[in-house]
PDB file of C-alpha atoms and ligand atoms in Angstrom:
ATOM      1  CA  MET A   1    -137.311 131.694  82.935  1.00 69.00           C
ATOM      2  CA  ASP A   2    -136.612 132.617  85.973  1.00 88.00           C
ATOM      3  CA  ASP A   3    -138.476 134.342  86.896  1.00 89.00           C
ATOM      4  CA  TYR A   4    -140.962 131.466  86.629  1.00 93.00           C
ATOM      5  CA  LEU A   5    -139.579 129.483  89.396  1.00 93.00           C
ATOM      6  CA  SER A   6    -139.029 131.722  92.339  1.00 92.00           C
ATOM      7  CA  ALA A   7    -142.674 133.012  91.499  1.00 94.00           C
ATOM      8  CA  ASN A   8    -142.796 129.233  92.199  1.00 96.00           C
ATOM      9  CA  CYS A   9    -140.588 128.922  94.964  1.00 96.00           C
ATOM     10  CA  ALA A  10    -142.740 131.347  96.266  1.00 94.00           C
ATOM     11  CA  HIS A  11    -145.649 129.752  96.025  1.00 93.00           C
ATOM     12  CA  TRP A  12    -144.343 126.775  97.725  1.00 96.00           C
ATOM     13  CA  ASP A  13    -142.571 128.830 100.528  1.00 96.00           C
ATOM     14  CA  GLU A  14    -146.394 129.329 101.103  1.00 93.00           C
ATOM     15  CA  LEU A  15    -147.769 126.594 101.092  1.00 95.00           C
ATOM     16  CA  ALA A  16    -144.825 124.823 103.023  1.00 96.00           C
ATOM     17  CA  GLU A  17    -146.326 126.632 105.769  1.00 94.00           C
ATOM     18  CA  LEU A  18    -149.544 126.208 105.490  1.00 93.00           C
ATOM     19  CA  HIS A  19    -149.302 122.043 104.683  1.00 95.00           C
ATOM     20  CA  PRO A  20    -148.048 120.615 107.737  1.00 95.00           C
ATOM     21  CA  GLU A  21    -151.675 122.280 109.439  1.00 93.00           C
ATOM     22  CA  THR A  22    -153.556 119.765 106.453  1.00 93.00           C
ATOM     23  CA  ASP A  23    -155.326 116.903 107.793  1.00 91.00           C
ATOM     24  CA  PHE A  24    -153.727 115.804 103.978  1.00 92.00           C
ATOM     25  CA  TYR A  25    -150.348 115.963 104.921  1.00 95.00           C
ATOM     26  CA  ASP A  26    -151.796 114.807 108.580  1.00 95.00           C
ATOM     27  CA  VAL A  27    -147.880 115.509 110.344  1.00 97.00           C
ATOM     28  CA  GLU A  28    -149.865 114.449 113.883  1.00 97.00           C
ATOM     29  CA  SER A  29    -149.910 110.119 112.625  1.00 97.00           C
ATOM     30  CA  PHE A  30    -146.478 110.847 110.963  1.00 98.00           C
ATOM     31  CA  LEU A  31    -144.736 111.674 114.775  1.00 98.00           C
ATOM     32  CA  ALA A  32    -147.272 108.782 115.714  1.00 97.00           C
ATOM     33  CA  GLY A  33    -145.390 107.269 113.818  1.00 97.00           C
ATOM     34  CA  GLU A  34    -147.241 106.436 110.590  1.00 97.00           C
ATOM     35  CA  THR A  35    -145.791 106.183 107.023  1.00 97.00           C
ATOM     36  CA  THR A  36    -146.735 108.763 104.314  1.00 98.00           C
ATOM     37  CA  LEU A  37    -145.559 106.598 101.496  1.00 98.00           C
ATOM     38  CA  MET A  38    -148.250 105.702  99.342  1.00 98.00           C
ATOM     39  CA  ASP A  39    -148.177 101.285  98.621  1.00 98.00           C
ATOM     40  CA  LEU A  40    -147.448 101.381  94.964  1.00 98.00           C
ATOM     41  CA  GLU A  41    -143.642 103.013  96.218  1.00 98.00           C
ATOM     42  CA  ARG A  42    -142.603 100.930  99.190  1.00 98.00           C
ATOM     43  CA  GLU A  43    -144.014  97.616  96.811  1.00 98.00           C
ATOM     44  CA  GLU A  44    -142.401  98.938  93.984  1.00 98.00           C
ATOM     45  CA  LEU A  45    -138.515  99.389  95.652  1.00 98.00           C
ATOM     46  CA  ALA A  46    -138.838  97.337  98.648  1.00 97.00           C
ATOM     47  CA  ASP A  47    -136.270  95.004  96.781  1.00 96.00           C
ATOM     48  CA  VAL A  48    -133.480  98.333  96.585  1.00 95.00           C
ATOM     49  CA  VAL A  49    -134.593 100.329 100.206  1.00 95.00           C
ATOM     50  CA  GLY A  50    -132.869  99.314 103.341  1.00 86.00           C
ATOM     51  CA  GLY A  51    -130.303  99.002 105.742  1.00 84.00           C
ATOM     52  CA  GLY A  52    -127.673 101.582 104.324  1.00 89.00           C
ATOM     53  CA  THR A  53    -129.377 102.204 101.215  1.00 97.00           C
ATOM     54  CA  ASP A  54    -128.529 106.129 100.529  1.00 98.00           C
ATOM     55  CA  LEU A  55    -131.102 108.320  98.676  1.00 98.00           C
ATOM     56  CA  LEU A  56    -131.658 111.459  97.814  1.00 98.00           C
ATOM     57  CA  HIS A  57    -135.165 112.296  97.297  1.00 98.00           C
ATOM     58  CA  LEU A  58    -136.262 115.160  94.930  1.00 98.00           C
ATOM     59  CA  GLN A  59    -137.849 118.068  95.517  1.00 98.00           C
ATOM     60  CA  CYS A  60    -138.842 116.823  99.345  1.00 98.00           C
ATOM     61  CA  HIS A  61    -141.130 119.518 100.190  1.00 98.00           C
ATOM     62  CA  PHE A  62    -141.293 119.355 103.574  1.00 98.00           C
ATOM     63  CA  GLY A  63    -139.862 115.694 104.301  1.00 98.00           C
ATOM     64  CA  LEU A  64    -142.588 113.688 105.502  1.00 98.00           C
ATOM     65  CA  ASP A  65    -141.444 110.935 102.557  1.00 98.00           C
ATOM     66  CA  THR A  66    -137.839 111.587 103.122  1.00 98.00           C
ATOM     67  CA  LEU A  67    -138.209 110.808 107.157  1.00 98.00           C
ATOM     68  CA  SER A  68    -140.963 108.030 106.678  1.00 98.00           C
ATOM     69  CA  TRP A  69    -137.487 105.750 103.665  1.00 98.00           C
ATOM     70  CA  ALA A  70    -135.696 106.838 106.821  1.00 98.00           C
ATOM     71  CA  ARG A  71    -137.826 104.641 109.044  1.00 97.00           C
ATOM     72  CA  GLU A  72    -137.339 102.038 106.282  1.00 95.00           C
ATOM     73  CA  GLY A  73    -133.635 102.134 107.103  1.00 95.00           C
ATOM     74  CA  ALA A  74    -132.530 104.570 104.515  1.00 97.00           C
ATOM     75  CA  THR A  75    -129.727 106.810 105.065  1.00 98.00           C
ATOM     76  CA  VAL A  76    -131.954 110.205 103.549  1.00 98.00           C
ATOM     77  CA  THR A  77    -130.580 113.442 101.836  1.00 98.00           C
ATOM     78  CA  GLY A  78    -134.218 115.555 101.261  1.00 98.00           C
ATOM     79  CA  VAL A  79    -134.227 118.589  98.631  1.00 98.00           C
ATOM     80  CA  ASP A  80    -136.206 121.403  98.108  1.00 98.00           C
ATOM     81  CA  PHE A  81    -135.451 124.723  96.350  1.00 97.00           C
ATOM     82  CA  SER A  82    -137.902 125.713  99.151  1.00 97.00           C
ATOM     83  CA  PRO A  83    -135.405 127.350 102.468  1.00 98.00           C
ATOM     84  CA  VAL A  84    -139.428 127.507 104.425  1.00 98.00           C
ATOM     85  CA  ALA A  85    -139.732 123.499 103.289  1.00 98.00           C
ATOM     86  CA  ILE A  86    -136.616 122.556 104.245  1.00 98.00           C
ATOM     87  CA  GLU A  87    -136.450 124.497 107.549  1.00 98.00           C
ATOM     88  CA  THR A  88    -139.959 122.500 108.238  1.00 98.00           C
ATOM     89  CA  ALA A  89    -138.374 119.273 107.134  1.00 98.00           C
ATOM     90  CA  ARG A  90    -135.451 119.512 109.590  1.00 98.00           C
ATOM     91  CA  GLU A  91    -137.902 120.413 113.121  1.00 98.00           C
ATOM     92  CA  LEU A  92    -139.965 117.497 111.957  1.00 98.00           C
ATOM     93  CA  ARG A  93    -136.339 115.165 111.596  1.00 98.00           C
ATOM     94  CA  ASP A  94    -136.021 116.607 115.378  1.00 98.00           C
ATOM     95  CA  GLU A  95    -139.567 115.460 116.530  1.00 98.00           C
ATOM     96  CA  ALA A  96    -139.500 112.819 114.781  1.00 98.00           C
ATOM     97  CA  GLY A  97    -136.093 111.986 117.090  1.00 98.00           C
ATOM     98  CA  ILE A  98    -134.323 110.630 113.971  1.00 97.00           C
ATOM     99  CA  ASP A  99    -130.466 111.318 113.693  1.00 96.00           C
ATOM    100  CA  GLU A 100    -129.286 114.051 111.958  1.00 96.00           C
ATOM    101  CA  GLU A 101    -126.803 111.278 110.719  1.00 96.00           C
ATOM    102  CA  ARG A 102    -129.712 109.362 108.956  1.00 97.00           C
ATOM    103  CA  ALA A 103    -131.423 112.771 107.170  1.00 98.00           C
ATOM    104  CA  ARG A 104    -130.526 116.012 106.406  1.00 98.00           C
ATOM    105  CA  PHE A 105    -132.113 118.322 104.123  1.00 98.00           C
ATOM    106  CA  VAL A 106    -130.706 120.355 102.191  1.00 98.00           C
ATOM    107  CA  GLU A 107    -132.351 123.977  99.857  1.00 98.00           C
ATOM    108  CA  SER A 108    -131.349 123.724  96.041  1.00 98.00           C
ATOM    109  CA  ASP A 109    -133.225 124.070  92.905  1.00 97.00           C
ATOM    110  CA  VAL A 110    -132.796 120.621  90.786  1.00 97.00           C
ATOM    111  CA  TYR A 111    -131.682 122.329  88.104  1.00 97.00           C
ATOM    112  CA  ASP A 112    -128.534 123.785  90.019  1.00 97.00           C
ATOM    113  CA  ILE A 113    -127.705 120.416  92.951  1.00 98.00           C
ATOM    114  CA  SER A 114    -124.398 120.321  91.530  1.00 97.00           C
ATOM    115  CA  ASP A 115    -123.556 123.522  93.297  1.00 97.00           C
ATOM    116  CA  VAL A 116    -124.164 121.848  96.919  1.00 97.00           C
ATOM    117  CA  LEU A 117    -123.945 118.150  96.961  1.00 98.00           C
ATOM    118  CA  ASP A 118    -120.372 115.469  95.230  1.00 95.00           C
ATOM    119  CA  GLU A 119    -121.203 112.230  96.210  1.00 97.00           C
ATOM    120  CA  THR A 120    -123.200 109.915  94.105  1.00 98.00           C
ATOM    121  CA  PHE A 121    -126.102 107.415  95.317  1.00 98.00           C
ATOM    122  CA  ASP A 122    -127.466 104.206  95.615  1.00 98.00           C
ATOM    123  CA  LEU A 123    -131.178 105.541  94.697  1.00 98.00           C
ATOM    124  CA  VAL A 124    -132.580 109.138  92.860  1.00 98.00           C
ATOM    125  CA  PHE A 125    -136.665 108.930  94.400  1.00 98.00           C
ATOM    126  CA  THR A 126    -139.022 111.501  93.327  1.00 98.00           C
ATOM    127  CA  SER A 127    -143.308 111.505  93.531  1.00 98.00           C
ATOM    128  CA  TYR A 128    -146.458 113.176  92.949  1.00 98.00           C
ATOM    129  CA  GLY A 129    -146.653 116.187  91.822  1.00 97.00           C
ATOM    130  CA  VAL A 130    -143.139 117.466  90.939  1.00 98.00           C
ATOM    131  CA  LEU A 131    -142.415 117.288  87.765  1.00 98.00           C
ATOM    132  CA  VAL A 132    -145.433 119.738  86.087  1.00 97.00           C
ATOM    133  CA  TRP A 133    -142.545 122.828  87.937  1.00 97.00           C
ATOM    134  CA  LEU A 134    -139.420 121.492  86.122  1.00 97.00           C
ATOM    135  CA  PRO A 135    -139.645 123.813  82.473  1.00 95.00           C
ATOM    136  CA  ASP A 136    -135.988 121.008  81.108  1.00 96.00           C
ATOM    137  CA  LEU A 137    -136.839 117.312  81.890  1.00 97.00           C
ATOM    138  CA  GLY A 138    -133.493 116.913  79.773  1.00 98.00           C
ATOM    139  CA  ARG A 139    -131.373 119.100  82.049  1.00 97.00           C
ATOM    140  CA  TRP A 140    -133.238 117.235  84.966  1.00 98.00           C
ATOM    141  CA  ALA A 141    -132.425 113.345  83.383  1.00 98.00           C
ATOM    142  CA  GLU A 142    -129.544 114.389  83.705  1.00 98.00           C
ATOM    143  CA  VAL A 143    -129.097 115.503  87.204  1.00 98.00           C
ATOM    144  CA  VAL A 144    -130.801 111.903  88.145  1.00 98.00           C
ATOM    145  CA  SER A 145    -127.955 110.063  86.607  1.00 98.00           C
ATOM    146  CA  ARG A 146    -125.229 112.660  87.762  1.00 98.00           C
ATOM    147  CA  PHE A 147    -126.315 111.874  91.466  1.00 98.00           C
ATOM    148  CA  LEU A 148    -126.424 108.535  90.615  1.00 98.00           C
ATOM    149  CA  LYS A 149    -124.023 105.502  91.706  1.00 98.00           C
ATOM    150  CA  LEU A 150    -123.230 102.424  89.062  1.00 97.00           C
ATOM    151  CA  GLY A 151    -126.027 100.001  89.062  1.00 96.00           C
ATOM    152  CA  GLY A 152    -128.296 102.636  91.365  1.00 98.00           C
ATOM    153  CA  THR A 153    -131.654 102.878  90.952  1.00 98.00           C
ATOM    154  CA  PHE A 154    -133.806 106.332  90.118  1.00 98.00           C
ATOM    155  CA  TYR A 155    -137.207 105.614  90.436  1.00 98.00           C
ATOM    156  CA  LEU A 156    -140.946 108.204  90.097  1.00 98.00           C
ATOM    157  CA  ALA A 157    -144.080 107.961  91.223  1.00 98.00           C
ATOM    158  CA  GLU A 158    -145.723 110.709  89.369  1.00 98.00           C
ATOM    159  CA  ILE A 159    -149.293 112.453  88.266  1.00 98.00           C
ATOM    160  CA  HIS A 160    -150.045 111.027  84.631  1.00 98.00           C
ATOM    161  CA  PRO A 161    -149.167 113.725  82.431  1.00 98.00           C
ATOM    162  CA  THR A 162    -152.589 112.224  80.766  1.00 97.00           C
ATOM    163  CA  PHE A 163    -154.630 112.791  84.187  1.00 96.00           C
ATOM    164  CA  ALA A 164    -152.874 116.469  84.839  1.00 96.00           C
ATOM    165  CA  MET A 165    -155.125 117.525  81.411  1.00 96.00           C
ATOM    166  CA  SER A 166    -157.940 116.957  83.397  1.00 93.00           C
ATOM    167  CA  GLU A 167    -160.212 118.777  84.961  1.00 89.00           C
ATOM    168  CA  THR A 168    -164.286 118.310  86.594  1.00 84.00           C
ATOM    169  CA  VAL A 169    -167.096 120.785  84.955  1.00 77.00           C
ATOM    170  CA  GLY A 170    -170.907 121.484  85.329  1.00 73.00           C
ATOM    171  CA  ASP A 171    -173.101 119.620  88.162  1.00 70.00           C
ATOM    172  CA  ASP A 172    -173.201 116.397  86.095  1.00 70.00           C
ATOM    173  CA  ASP A 173    -168.905 116.176  87.027  1.00 75.00           C
ATOM    174  CA  TRP A 174    -167.988 116.375  83.136  1.00 83.00           C
ATOM    175  CA  ILE A 175    -164.809 115.601  82.504  1.00 88.00           C
ATOM    176  CA  GLN A 176    -162.578 118.401  80.353  1.00 91.00           C
ATOM    177  CA  LEU A 177    -159.005 118.202  78.717  1.00 92.00           C
ATOM    178  CA  PRO A 178    -158.022 121.507  78.859  1.00 90.00           C
ATOM    179  CA  TYR A 179    -154.924 121.466  79.284  1.00 93.00           C
ATOM    180  CA  ALA A 180    -152.113 120.324  77.161  1.00 93.00           C
ATOM    181  CA  TYR A 181    -150.350 116.803  77.207  1.00 96.00           C
ATOM    182  CA  SER A 182    -146.494 118.602  77.031  1.00 93.00           C
ATOM    183  CA  ASN A 183    -145.868 121.911  76.151  1.00 89.00           C
ATOM    184  CA  ASP A 184    -142.696 124.020  75.910  1.00 86.00           C
ATOM    185  CA  GLU A 185    -144.224 127.312  76.554  1.00 90.00           C
ATOM    186  CA  ALA A 186    -144.860 128.040  80.654  1.00 92.00           C
ATOM    187  CA  MET A 187    -148.945 127.175  81.252  1.00 91.00           C
ATOM    188  CA  SER A 188    -149.610 130.054  84.043  1.00 93.00           C
ATOM    189  CA  PHE A 189    -151.978 129.894  86.144  1.00 86.00           C
ATOM    190  CA  GLU A 190    -154.025 131.223  88.954  1.00 85.00           C
ATOM    191  CA  THR A 191    -154.620 129.269  92.154  1.00 79.00           C
ATOM    192  CA  ASP A 192    -156.759 131.823  93.881  1.00 71.00           C
ATOM    193  CA  GLU A 193    -158.675 128.473  95.007  1.00 69.00           C
ATOM    194  CA  GLY A 194    -156.088 127.114  97.414  1.00 80.00           C
ATOM    195  CA  SER A 195    -154.241 124.508  96.852  1.00 84.00           C
ATOM    196  CA  TYR A 196    -154.614 120.230  96.853  1.00 86.00           C
ATOM    197  CA  ALA A 197    -153.681 120.002 100.161  1.00 88.00           C
ATOM    198  CA  ASP A 198    -156.060 122.269 101.800  1.00 83.00           C
ATOM    199  CA  GLU A 199    -159.407 123.667  99.221  1.00 81.00           C
ATOM    200  CA  ASP A 200    -159.931 126.020 101.152  1.00 81.00           C
ATOM    201  CA  ALA A 201    -156.133 128.030 101.956  1.00 79.00           C
ATOM    202  CA  GLU A 202    -156.354 131.215 101.562  1.00 81.00           C
ATOM    203  CA  LEU A 203    -152.962 132.448  99.200  1.00 82.00           C
ATOM    204  CA  SER A 204    -151.425 135.225  98.430  1.00 81.00           C
ATOM    205  CA  LYS A 205    -148.289 133.977  95.907  1.00 82.00           C
ATOM    206  CA  THR A 206    -150.881 133.166  93.654  1.00 82.00           C
ATOM    207  CA  THR A 207    -148.958 133.074  89.775  1.00 90.00           C
ATOM    208  CA  ILE A 208    -146.991 129.771  88.914  1.00 92.00           C
ATOM    209  CA  TYR A 209    -146.027 127.985  86.004  1.00 95.00           C
ATOM    210  CA  GLU A 210    -145.934 124.641  84.780  1.00 95.00           C
ATOM    211  CA  TRP A 211    -144.819 122.665  82.338  1.00 96.00           C
ATOM    212  CA  ASN A 212    -146.605 119.460  81.573  1.00 96.00           C
ATOM    213  CA  HIS A 213    -145.137 116.706  80.051  1.00 97.00           C
ATOM    214  CA  GLY A 214    -145.909 113.504  78.781  1.00 97.00           C
ATOM    215  CA  VAL A 215    -144.765 110.156  79.345  1.00 98.00           C
ATOM    216  CA  GLY A 216    -142.706 108.968  75.667  1.00 98.00           C
ATOM    217  CA  ASP A 217    -140.612 112.345  77.654  1.00 97.00           C
ATOM    218  CA  ILE A 218    -140.121 111.488  80.046  1.00 98.00           C
ATOM    219  CA  VAL A 219    -138.532 108.493  79.032  1.00 98.00           C
ATOM    220  CA  THR A 220    -136.302 109.399  76.357  1.00 98.00           C
ATOM    221  CA  ALA A 221    -135.038 112.119  78.829  1.00 98.00           C
ATOM    222  CA  LEU A 222    -133.851 108.929  80.814  1.00 98.00           C
ATOM    223  CA  VAL A 223    -132.613 107.342  78.511  1.00 98.00           C
ATOM    224  CA  ASP A 224    -130.801 110.201  76.759  1.00 98.00           C
ATOM    225  CA  ALA A 225    -128.803 110.432  79.925  1.00 98.00           C
ATOM    226  CA  GLY A 226    -127.311 106.594  80.462  1.00 97.00           C
ATOM    227  CA  LEU A 227    -130.350 105.271  82.066  1.00 98.00           C
ATOM    228  CA  ASP A 228    -131.719 101.654  81.185  1.00 98.00           C
ATOM    229  CA  ILE A 229    -135.569 101.872  82.245  1.00 98.00           C
ATOM    230  CA  GLU A 230    -136.724  98.410  84.155  1.00 98.00           C
ATOM    231  CA  PHE A 231    -140.153  98.830  83.932  1.00 98.00           C
ATOM    232  CA  VAL A 232    -143.535 101.755  83.098  1.00 98.00           C
ATOM    233  CA  HIS A 233    -146.112 101.264  84.968  1.00 98.00           C
ATOM    234  CA  GLU A 234    -149.585 103.030  84.915  1.00 98.00           C
ATOM    235  CA  PHE A 235    -153.111 103.340  86.839  1.00 97.00           C
ATOM    236  CA  PRO A 236    -155.972 104.010  86.963  1.00 96.00           C
ATOM    237  CA  LYS A 237    -156.547 105.411  90.458  1.00 97.00           C
ATOM    238  CA  SER A 238    -154.650 108.924  92.186  1.00 97.00           C
ATOM    239  CA  SER A 239    -152.608 110.023  94.969  1.00 96.00           C
ATOM    240  CA  TYR A 240    -155.241 112.774  95.925  1.00 94.00           C
ATOM    241  CA  LYS A 241    -158.797 114.283  95.076  1.00 92.00           C
ATOM    242  CA  ARG A 242    -158.336 115.976  91.218  1.00 92.00           C
ATOM    243  CA  LEU A 243    -161.580 115.790  89.598  1.00 91.00           C
ATOM    244  CA  ASP A 244    -165.029 115.737  91.711  1.00 88.00           C
ATOM    245  CA  GLY A 245    -166.768 112.507  92.210  1.00 88.00           C
ATOM    246  CA  MET A 246    -163.334 110.783  93.918  1.00 92.00           C
ATOM    247  CA  VAL A 247    -164.078 108.541  96.283  1.00 94.00           C
ATOM    248  CA  GLU A 248    -161.039 107.299  98.256  1.00 95.00           C
ATOM    249  CA  GLY A 249    -160.777 103.930  99.201  1.00 96.00           C
ATOM    250  CA  ASP A 250    -159.480 102.359 102.611  1.00 95.00           C
ATOM    251  CA  ASP A 251    -155.591 102.322 100.537  1.00 95.00           C
ATOM    252  CA  GLY A 252    -155.836 106.119 100.263  1.00 94.00           C
ATOM    253  CA  TRP A 253    -156.299 106.213  96.844  1.00 97.00           C
ATOM    254  CA  TRP A 254    -158.497 108.016  94.794  1.00 96.00           C
ATOM    255  CA  ARG A 255    -160.828 106.830  92.072  1.00 95.00           C
ATOM    256  CA  LEU A 256    -163.794 107.431  90.774  1.00 91.00           C
ATOM    257  CA  PRO A 257    -166.319 104.487  90.827  1.00 87.00           C
ATOM    258  CA  ASP A 258    -168.356 105.115  87.861  1.00 81.00           C
ATOM    259  CA  GLY A 259    -165.527 107.344  85.190  1.00 75.00           C
ATOM    260  CA  PRO A 260    -163.591 105.449  82.777  1.00 80.00           C
ATOM    261  CA  GLU A 261    -159.895 104.361  83.389  1.00 87.00           C
ATOM    262  CA  ILE A 262    -158.006 106.936  83.137  1.00 92.00           C
ATOM    263  CA  PRO A 263    -154.849 106.828  83.946  1.00 96.00           C
ATOM    264  CA  MET A 264    -153.704 108.582  86.996  1.00 97.00           C
ATOM    265  CA  THR A 265    -150.939 107.589  88.108  1.00 98.00           C
ATOM    266  CA  LEU A 266    -147.452 106.514  86.550  1.00 98.00           C
ATOM    267  CA  SER A 267    -144.293 104.872  87.933  1.00 98.00           C
ATOM    268  CA  VAL A 268    -140.954 104.808  86.071  1.00 98.00           C
ATOM    269  CA  ARG A 269    -137.688 102.557  87.049  1.00 98.00           C
ATOM    270  CA  ALA A 270    -134.734 102.404  85.711  1.00 98.00           C
ATOM    271  CA  THR A 271    -130.550 101.450  86.618  1.00 98.00           C
ATOM    272  CA  LYS A 272    -127.695 103.447  85.281  1.00 97.00           C
ATOM    273  CA  ALA A 273    -125.507 100.803  83.401  1.00 88.00           C
ATOM    274  CA  GLU A 274    -122.141  99.489  85.662  1.00 80.00           C
TER     275      GLU A 274
HETATM  276  C1  LIG B   1    -146.221 118.986  95.054  1.00 62.20           C
HETATM  277  S1  LIG B   1    -144.365 119.063  95.778  1.00 62.20           S
HETATM  278  C2  LIG B   1    -143.454 117.441  95.474  1.00 62.20           C
HETATM  279  C3  LIG B   1    -144.989 116.954  97.082  1.00 62.20           C
HETATM  280  C4  LIG B   1    -144.543 115.605  98.089  1.00 62.20           C
HETATM  281  N1  LIG B   1    -144.511 115.021  96.894  1.00 62.20           N
HETATM  282  C5  LIG B   1    -144.589 115.468  98.666  1.00 62.20           C
HETATM  283  O1  LIG B   1    -146.005 115.205  98.847  1.00 62.20           O
HETATM  284  O2  LIG B   1    -144.634 115.794  99.800  1.00 62.20           O
HETATM  285  C6  LIG B   1    -143.359 119.701  94.304  1.00 62.20           C
HETATM  286  C7  LIG B   1    -142.267 120.024  95.389  1.00 62.20           C
HETATM  287  O3  LIG B   1    -141.200 120.623  94.276  1.00 62.20           O
HETATM  288  C8  LIG B   1    -140.863 121.763  94.715  1.00 62.20           C
HETATM  289  N2  LIG B   1    -139.410 121.874  93.639  1.00 62.20           N
HETATM  290  C9  LIG B   1    -140.365 123.570  92.618  1.00 62.20           C
HETATM  291  N3  LIG B   1    -139.842 123.162  91.717  1.00 62.20           N
HETATM  292  C10 LIG B   1    -138.814 123.207  92.337  1.00 62.20           C
HETATM  293  C11 LIG B   1    -137.422 122.807  91.799  1.00 62.20           C
HETATM  294  N4  LIG B   1    -136.534 123.705  90.435  1.00 62.20           N
HETATM  295  N5  LIG B   1    -136.516 122.528  92.687  1.00 62.20           N
HETATM  296  C12 LIG B   1    -136.317 121.919  93.828  1.00 62.20           C
HETATM  297  N6  LIG B   1    -137.356 122.209  94.140  1.00 62.20           N
HETATM  298  C13 LIG B   1    -138.939 122.358  93.282  1.00 62.20           C
HETATM  299  C14 LIG B   1    -141.794 122.100  95.498  1.00 62.20           C
HETATM  300  O4  LIG B   1    -141.235 122.698  96.301  1.00 62.20           O
HETATM  301  C15 LIG B   1    -142.725 121.376  96.291  1.00 62.20           C
HETATM  302  O5  LIG B   1    -141.692 121.262  97.824  1.00 62.20           O
END
């Protein structure tokens, strides 16, 4: 398992170097003051995030969403296992003029956070492309629960596991489902075709390992870790272009204008009971 995670970390180090230069992440607009958060998480957390909310962001990549939450008033801690991502996040925090006391970034594997943090948080947040890197959702949910205050909120906005099964093939953009809905054994991929943020990126760390997790597995892991589920929402729109033929709307969401209304995004909100 360690070999899988270190291969994934090397891949993410490489992406963390490339991604700040991409239009997808548009660092320039962020530095000019725009949020990188989607309307979905801002609306579904509007009653929870405010001045003084202590927010822990799991798998924060190079920190744009974490820093956007800081601009909404939260005091944020972003965690990621990629040292390159964490270093870049700190640089961007300073460039954006956000105080170090309001936004800190910590390098750690999700499973080892208790080695580096010992406080608890009002809100644990994680989003878009995170669970597929984690082999064991039971251990992940225990980490979430461990870092929540009693009465605190957990929130996940994620690529729907059904959508994660799909890809398009052929000139007619047929949608196939070649990947498992839920897998215990790692799926291994060669990612020589670039990344979701830059289709033309030339990568050298190309071997990655992924685990898709079904909705039932996600919800059950959170319940087993002692959380009360508030809602599970599913949406036929995606935060990124996964399939040929998808079109981006003015709202920044990608849809299949002529395709079936398959679930593409999932959001889950849960509470740690008092
Ligand atoms: C798709 S990105 C999240 C992207 C984020 N939603 C954004 O757009 O900025 C996934 C992140 O998970 C991190 N990651 C993957 N496996 C991890 C692990 N075991 N522990 C900590 N971070 C991990 C990667 O380094 C990467 O930054």
